[in-house]
Amino acid sequence: MIEDNYAVYRVGAGPLWENPAFNFNPSHLKIGSEGITGRVAASGAMVYLPDVREDPGYVEMQGSKTLSEVTVPIKVKDKVIGVLDAQSERVNAFDDTDLVVLQSLADQTAVAIENARLYRQAKQLAVVEERNRLARELHDSVTQALYGITLHAEAAFRQLDVRNIPLANEQLAELRSTAQEALREMRLLIFELRPSVVEMQGLVPALRARLEAVEERAGMNVEINVDENLELSDRIQDGLYRIAQEALNNALKHAKANEIILNLTGTMSRITMEIMDNGVGFKPEEAVEGGGLGLDGIIERAELLNGELTLDSWPGRGTTIRIEVPYE
């Protein structure tokens, strides 16, 4: 791999690497001036040495008996990020077919490395976006709730000063309701700030942990029915958890629900997740058009999983969110 101004040996396979007398020495070759690897890293072009003894710039590695060598650049967007090197203890060991295969392997390696880089970058961006979202939630919900608590407390004191007990009791009741709402919001935010249970334990434990830490502590009746033997890819687990998280947030914050049912089942080809609440409901068309209730995020995540999403809701009769996802 290319690191700073050097081509650094990172991984190898084959009889040479199984030889106890062999080691990566030298393990760093200066780009442009040391060995075939350094030359290829600088030029970005394949080099084939049918007999390495005829190349004055060849650098022999300790313990190797290499007689022929092919080095192919690993490039992303015309930038060399590494090299793929094949060696043999025979002279003229590689033919044209071998060169084509090695170039293909180098190209596939480049795609894999770039995909891994983009995945890491996407995860980093997702962390930043999540932090920004939590900051907005903190400002929009908890901060406003605390402001409301202060106003109700001041109003109650004013009524007590004039001995108007009934009105003071009304203000105190409002204060208690607002404080309970703030407590629910804080529990939700604190849970979301914890390390991802999905990554550490998997989807089902993560769903149970969320329901126990947030919904049950908020006084909601919770029922969870899951197939414990589902084997899901990390991508599907993360996507389904994020969809469940958004649906549960809606039930907690907007639906005024006191009952949640979550079902997670699987067949030979598909996984199905259902989240049902007995809240106030909504008109799906209006909510989708308005981009409210976090539905944009749910729809986007369902599409990324190639899933089929169904929203069943109506004012006064609760909400069911159902997603079917194909196995990977």
Short mmCIF file of C-alpha atoms in Angstrom, two decimals:
data_model
loop_
_atom_site.label_atom_id
_atom_site.label_comp_id
_atom_site.label_asym_id
_atom_site.label_seq_id
_atom_site.Cartn_x
_atom_site.Cartn_y
_atom_site.Cartn_z
CA MET A 1 0.00 0.00 0.00
CA ILE A 2 1.12 3.58 -0.66
CA GLU A 3 1.83 5.42 2.59
CA ASP A 4 3.49 8.83 2.44
CA ASN A 5 6.36 8.41 -0.05
CA TYR A 6 6.75 4.66 0.37
CA ALA A 7 5.24 1.43 -0.93
CA VAL A 8 4.70 -0.58 2.25
CA TYR A 9 4.22 -4.37 2.26
CA ARG A 10 1.01 -5.15 4.14
CA VAL A 11 -0.19 -8.62 3.17
CA GLY A 12 1.05 -11.64 1.25
CA ALA A 13 0.16 -15.24 0.44
CA GLY A 14 1.79 -18.29 -1.11
CA PRO A 15 4.79 -20.57 -0.49
CA LEU A 16 7.20 -17.64 -0.20
CA TRP A 17 5.34 -16.21 2.79
CA GLU A 18 5.19 -19.63 4.43
CA ASN A 19 8.98 -19.92 4.32
CA PRO A 20 10.32 -19.23 7.87
CA ALA A 21 13.52 -17.80 6.36
CA PHE A 22 11.54 -15.09 4.55
CA ASN A 23 10.60 -11.76 6.07
CA PHE A 24 9.42 -8.41 4.79
CA ASN A 25 12.87 -6.88 4.57
CA PRO A 26 12.96 -4.30 3.21
CA SER A 27 9.30 -3.66 4.10
CA HIS A 28 9.34 -0.06 2.80
CA LEU A 29 10.41 0.79 -0.75
CA LYS A 30 10.73 4.43 -1.72
CA ILE A 31 8.37 5.39 -4.53
CA GLY A 32 10.18 5.99 -7.79
CA SER A 33 13.64 4.87 -6.76
CA GLU A 34 13.57 1.49 -5.01
CA GLY A 35 12.70 -1.82 -6.63
CA ILE A 36 10.04 -2.76 -9.11
CA THR A 37 7.37 -1.96 -6.53
CA GLY A 38 8.62 1.59 -6.07
CA ARG A 39 8.80 2.11 -9.85
CA VAL A 40 5.26 0.89 -10.46
CA ALA A 41 3.92 3.00 -7.59
CA ALA A 42 5.47 6.06 -9.26
CA SER A 43 4.59 5.33 -12.89
CA GLY A 44 1.17 3.71 -12.47
CA ALA A 45 2.06 1.15 -15.16
CA MET A 46 2.48 -2.63 -14.92
CA VAL A 47 6.03 -3.98 -14.96
CA TYR A 48 6.94 -7.59 -15.79
CA LEU A 49 10.45 -8.93 -15.23
CA PRO A 50 10.81 -12.39 -16.84
CA ASP A 51 14.22 -12.63 -15.14
CA VAL A 52 14.80 -10.28 -12.21
CA ARG A 53 18.57 -10.85 -12.41
CA GLU A 54 18.64 -8.79 -15.60
CA ASP A 55 17.14 -5.71 -13.91
CA PRO A 56 19.74 -3.54 -12.17
CA GLY A 57 17.07 -1.83 -10.07
CA TYR A 58 15.66 -5.05 -8.60
CA VAL A 59 15.69 -5.18 -4.79
CA GLU A 60 15.88 -8.71 -3.41
CA MET A 61 13.89 -9.48 -0.30
CA GLN A 62 15.60 -11.42 2.46
CA GLY A 63 14.98 -15.16 2.18
CA SER A 64 13.34 -15.04 -1.25
CA LYS A 65 14.41 -17.00 -4.34
CA THR A 66 12.47 -14.91 -6.82
CA LEU A 67 13.47 -15.20 -10.49
CA SER A 68 10.47 -13.57 -12.20
CA GLU A 69 8.07 -10.93 -10.96
CA VAL A 70 5.00 -8.98 -12.05
CA THR A 71 3.90 -5.81 -10.30
CA VAL A 72 0.54 -4.23 -11.11
CA PRO A 73 -0.71 -0.84 -9.86
CA ILE A 74 -3.88 -0.67 -7.77
CA LYS A 75 -5.53 2.55 -8.88
CA VAL A 76 -8.59 4.52 -7.82
CA LYS A 77 -9.55 7.36 -10.17
CA ASP A 78 -6.10 7.20 -11.80
CA LYS A 79 -4.38 7.56 -8.44
CA VAL A 80 -2.09 4.71 -7.37
CA ILE A 81 -3.06 3.61 -3.86
CA GLY A 82 -1.11 0.35 -3.82
CA VAL A 83 0.46 -2.39 -5.91
CA LEU A 84 -0.24 -6.07 -6.45
CA ASP A 85 2.97 -8.08 -6.74
CA ALA A 86 3.33 -11.68 -7.97
CA GLN A 87 6.64 -13.56 -7.78
CA SER A 88 7.90 -16.95 -8.94
CA GLU A 89 11.05 -19.00 -8.40
CA ARG A 90 11.04 -19.81 -12.14
CA VAL A 91 12.25 -17.67 -15.02
CA ASN A 92 9.53 -16.59 -17.51
CA ALA A 93 6.86 -17.89 -15.14
CA PHE A 94 4.06 -15.56 -16.29
CA ASP A 95 2.32 -15.46 -19.68
CA ASP A 96 -0.16 -12.98 -21.17
CA THR A 97 -3.12 -14.68 -19.51
CA ASP A 98 -1.47 -14.34 -16.12
CA LEU A 99 -0.92 -10.63 -16.73
CA VAL A 100 -4.60 -10.13 -17.61
CA VAL A 101 -5.70 -12.02 -14.50
CA LEU A 102 -3.37 -10.01 -12.26
CA GLN A 103 -4.61 -6.74 -13.73
CA SER A 104 -8.20 -7.86 -13.11
CA LEU A 105 -7.36 -8.77 -9.50
CA ALA A 106 -5.73 -5.37 -9.00
CA ASP A 107 -8.84 -3.63 -10.38
CA GLN A 108 -11.13 -5.63 -8.10
CA THR A 109 -8.89 -4.89 -5.14
CA ALA A 110 -9.09 -1.18 -5.95
CA VAL A 111 -12.89 -1.33 -5.98
CA ALA A 112 -12.97 -3.18 -2.64
CA ILE A 113 -10.58 -0.71 -1.00
CA GLU A 114 -12.50 2.29 -2.32
CA ASN A 115 -15.82 0.82 -1.18
CA ALA A 116 -14.38 0.28 2.30
CA ARG A 117 -13.13 3.87 2.35
CA LEU A 118 -16.51 5.22 1.26
CA TYR A 119 -18.25 3.06 3.86
CA ARG A 120 -16.03 4.47 6.62
CA GLN A 121 -16.64 7.97 5.32
CA ALA A 122 -20.40 7.40 5.25
CA LYS A 123 -20.34 6.13 8.84
CA GLN A 124 -18.40 9.21 9.94
CA LEU A 125 -20.89 11.49 8.20
CA ALA A 126 -23.75 9.55 9.77
CA VAL A 127 -22.25 10.13 13.23
CA VAL A 128 -22.03 13.88 12.57
CA GLU A 129 -25.60 13.98 11.26
CA GLU A 130 -26.83 12.01 14.28
CA ARG A 131 -25.11 14.40 16.67
CA ASN A 132 -26.66 17.37 14.88
CA ARG A 133 -30.07 15.71 15.04
CA LEU A 134 -29.73 15.07 18.77
CA ALA A 135 -28.68 18.68 19.30
CA ARG A 136 -31.80 19.85 17.46
CA GLU A 137 -33.96 17.44 19.46
CA LEU A 138 -32.44 18.74 22.69
CA HIS A 139 -33.18 22.32 21.72
CA ASP A 140 -36.63 21.73 20.24
CA SER A 141 -38.04 19.42 22.89
CA VAL A 142 -36.22 19.35 26.22
CA THR A 143 -35.20 23.01 26.25
CA GLN A 144 -38.74 24.07 25.39
CA ALA A 145 -40.14 21.72 28.03
CA LEU A 146 -37.86 23.19 30.70
CA TYR A 147 -38.94 26.68 29.67
CA GLY A 148 -42.57 25.58 30.01
CA ILE A 149 -41.89 24.13 33.47
CA THR A 150 -40.44 27.48 34.55
CA LEU A 151 -43.49 29.38 33.26
CA HIS A 152 -45.95 27.05 35.01
CA ALA A 153 -43.98 27.25 38.27
CA GLU A 154 -43.98 31.05 38.17
CA ALA A 155 -47.70 31.11 37.41
CA ALA A 156 -48.40 28.74 40.31
CA PHE A 157 -46.42 30.96 42.70
CA ARG A 158 -48.40 34.01 41.58
CA GLN A 159 -51.69 32.23 42.26
CA LEU A 160 -50.46 31.04 45.66
CA ASP A 161 -49.49 34.62 46.55
CA VAL A 162 -53.12 35.67 46.13
CA ARG A 163 -54.34 32.40 47.71
CA ASN A 164 -56.06 31.24 44.54
CA ILE A 165 -55.58 27.54 45.25
CA PRO A 166 -57.68 26.11 42.36
CA LEU A 167 -55.73 28.05 39.71
CA ALA A 168 -52.44 27.22 41.44
CA ASN A 169 -53.37 23.52 41.31
CA GLU A 170 -54.10 23.82 37.59
CA GLN A 171 -50.67 25.31 36.96
CA LEU A 172 -49.00 22.61 39.06
CA ALA A 173 -50.84 19.91 37.10
CA GLU A 174 -49.58 21.45 33.85
CA LEU A 175 -46.09 21.62 35.35
CA ARG A 176 -46.19 17.92 36.24
CA SER A 177 -47.39 16.96 32.76
CA THR A 178 -44.67 19.03 31.10
CA ALA A 179 -42.01 17.59 33.42
CA GLN A 180 -43.11 14.03 32.59
CA GLU A 181 -42.86 14.83 28.89
CA ALA A 182 -39.37 16.28 29.40
CA LEU A 183 -38.36 13.12 31.29
CA ARG A 184 -39.52 10.93 28.40
CA GLU A 185 -37.56 13.07 25.95
CA MET A 186 -34.42 12.94 28.10
CA ARG A 187 -34.62 9.15 28.45
CA LEU A 188 -34.91 8.89 24.68
CA LEU A 189 -31.95 11.19 24.03
CA ILE A 190 -29.78 9.49 26.67
CA PHE A 191 -30.52 6.08 25.14
CA GLU A 192 -29.62 7.33 21.66
CA LEU A 193 -26.31 8.69 22.94
CA ARG A 194 -25.22 5.25 24.13
CA PRO A 195 -22.92 3.05 21.98
CA SER A 196 -24.86 1.13 19.36
CA VAL A 197 -26.25 -2.08 20.85
CA VAL A 198 -26.88 -3.31 17.29
CA GLU A 199 -23.16 -3.41 16.51
CA MET A 200 -22.28 -5.05 19.82
CA GLN A 201 -25.11 -7.55 20.31
CA GLY A 202 -27.33 -7.65 17.22
CA LEU A 203 -30.78 -6.46 16.17
CA VAL A 204 -33.04 -8.38 18.58
CA PRO A 205 -31.14 -7.45 21.79
CA ALA A 206 -31.00 -3.86 20.54
CA LEU A 207 -34.77 -3.73 20.05
CA ARG A 208 -35.39 -5.25 23.49
CA ALA A 209 -32.97 -2.79 25.10
CA ARG A 210 -34.65 0.17 23.42
CA LEU A 211 -38.17 -0.88 24.45
CA GLU A 212 -37.11 -1.56 28.04
CA ALA A 213 -35.06 1.63 28.45
CA VAL A 214 -37.50 4.06 26.83
CA GLU A 215 -41.04 2.85 26.16
CA GLU A 216 -41.53 0.67 29.26
CA ARG A 217 -40.03 3.31 31.55
CA ALA A 218 -42.42 5.82 30.01
CA GLY A 219 -45.31 3.64 31.20
CA MET A 220 -46.24 2.12 27.84
CA ASN A 221 -47.46 -1.46 27.49
CA VAL A 222 -44.94 -3.24 25.27
CA GLU A 223 -45.20 -6.56 23.43
CA ILE A 224 -42.33 -7.91 21.33
CA ASN A 225 -42.55 -11.07 19.23
CA VAL A 226 -39.37 -12.04 17.40
CA ASP A 227 -37.79 -14.99 15.64
CA GLU A 228 -34.63 -15.49 17.70
CA ASN A 229 -32.96 -17.56 14.95
CA LEU A 230 -32.84 -14.92 12.23
CA GLU A 231 -29.41 -14.54 10.63
CA LEU A 232 -29.18 -11.05 9.15
CA SER A 233 -26.37 -9.07 7.58
CA ASP A 234 -25.00 -6.08 9.48
CA ARG A 235 -26.51 -3.74 6.89
CA ILE A 236 -30.03 -5.17 7.28
CA GLN A 237 -29.78 -5.20 11.08
CA ASP A 238 -28.71 -1.56 11.18
CA GLY A 239 -31.36 -0.48 8.65
CA LEU A 240 -34.22 -2.27 10.42
CA TYR A 241 -33.14 -0.90 13.78
CA ARG A 242 -33.10 2.67 12.45
CA ILE A 243 -36.57 2.21 10.99
CA ALA A 244 -37.85 0.78 14.28
CA GLN A 245 -36.18 3.60 16.19
CA GLU A 246 -37.94 6.26 14.10
CA ALA A 247 -41.31 4.50 14.31
CA LEU A 248 -41.00 4.12 18.10
CA ASN A 249 -39.97 7.76 18.43
CA ASN A 250 -43.13 8.78 16.58
CA ALA A 251 -45.32 6.63 18.83
CA LEU A 252 -43.67 8.06 21.93
CA LYS A 253 -43.58 11.74 20.97
CA HIS A 254 -46.48 12.33 18.59
CA ALA A 255 -48.99 9.49 18.66
CA LYS A 256 -49.87 9.69 22.39
CA ALA A 257 -49.87 5.90 22.37
CA ASN A 258 -49.81 3.73 25.50
CA GLU A 259 -49.36 0.39 23.73
CA ILE A 260 -46.66 -0.85 21.34
CA ILE A 261 -46.46 -4.21 19.56
CA LEU A 262 -43.31 -5.14 17.62
CA ASN A 263 -43.14 -8.27 15.46
CA LEU A 264 -40.02 -9.51 13.67
CA THR A 265 -40.31 -12.68 11.60
CA GLY A 266 -38.59 -14.34 8.66
CA THR A 267 -39.19 -16.81 5.85
CA MET A 268 -36.71 -18.48 3.51
CA SER A 269 -36.47 -15.31 1.40
CA ARG A 270 -37.73 -12.31 3.37
CA ILE A 271 -37.68 -10.61 6.76
CA THR A 272 -40.78 -8.80 7.99
CA MET A 273 -40.91 -6.21 10.76
CA GLU A 274 -44.16 -4.69 12.05
CA ILE A 275 -44.53 -1.91 14.60
CA MET A 276 -48.06 -1.16 15.81
CA ASP A 277 -49.30 1.50 18.23
CA ASN A 278 -52.73 2.51 19.52
CA GLY A 279 -52.09 6.24 19.21
CA VAL A 280 -53.98 9.06 17.54
CA GLY A 281 -52.96 8.02 14.01
CA PHE A 282 -52.54 10.23 10.96
CA LYS A 283 -53.29 10.46 7.25
CA PRO A 284 -50.32 8.77 5.53
CA GLU A 285 -50.59 10.78 2.29
CA GLU A 286 -50.51 14.11 4.10
CA ALA A 287 -47.66 13.05 6.39
CA VAL A 288 -45.55 11.77 3.49
CA GLU A 289 -46.15 14.90 1.41
CA GLY A 290 -45.32 17.11 4.36
CA GLY A 291 -42.18 15.15 5.24
CA GLY A 292 -43.24 15.00 8.88
CA LEU A 293 -43.04 12.37 11.61
CA GLY A 294 -39.64 11.20 10.38
CA LEU A 295 -41.30 9.35 7.51
CA ASP A 296 -38.75 10.59 4.98
CA GLY A 297 -36.01 8.77 6.89
CA ILE A 298 -38.10 5.59 7.19
CA ILE A 299 -38.89 5.59 3.46
CA GLU A 300 -35.27 6.27 2.52
CA ARG A 301 -33.93 3.46 4.72
CA ALA A 302 -36.53 1.05 3.37
CA GLU A 303 -35.44 1.87 -0.20
CA LEU A 304 -31.77 1.34 0.69
CA LEU A 305 -32.68 -2.15 1.91
CA ASN A 306 -34.72 -2.85 -1.28
CA GLY A 307 -37.67 -3.26 1.07
CA GLU A 308 -41.42 -2.90 0.65
CA LEU A 309 -42.85 -0.39 3.12
CA THR A 310 -46.51 -0.20 4.14
CA LEU A 311 -47.96 2.61 6.28
CA ASP A 312 -51.39 1.81 7.70
CA SER A 313 -52.81 4.64 9.76
CA TRP A 314 -55.81 6.91 10.13
CA PRO A 315 -56.78 9.55 12.67
CA GLY A 316 -58.23 7.86 15.74
CA ARG A 317 -57.17 4.27 15.03
CA GLY A 318 -53.44 4.01 15.57
CA THR A 319 -50.60 3.20 13.21
CA THR A 320 -48.96 0.09 11.76
CA ILE A 321 -45.62 0.35 9.97
CA ARG A 322 -44.65 -2.80 8.09
CA ILE A 323 -41.48 -3.44 6.12
CA GLU A 324 -40.50 -6.54 4.16
CA VAL A 325 -36.83 -6.91 3.25
CA PRO A 326 -35.18 -9.59 1.09
CA TYR A 327 -32.33 -11.61 2.57
CA GLU A 328 -28.81 -10.73 1.46
#
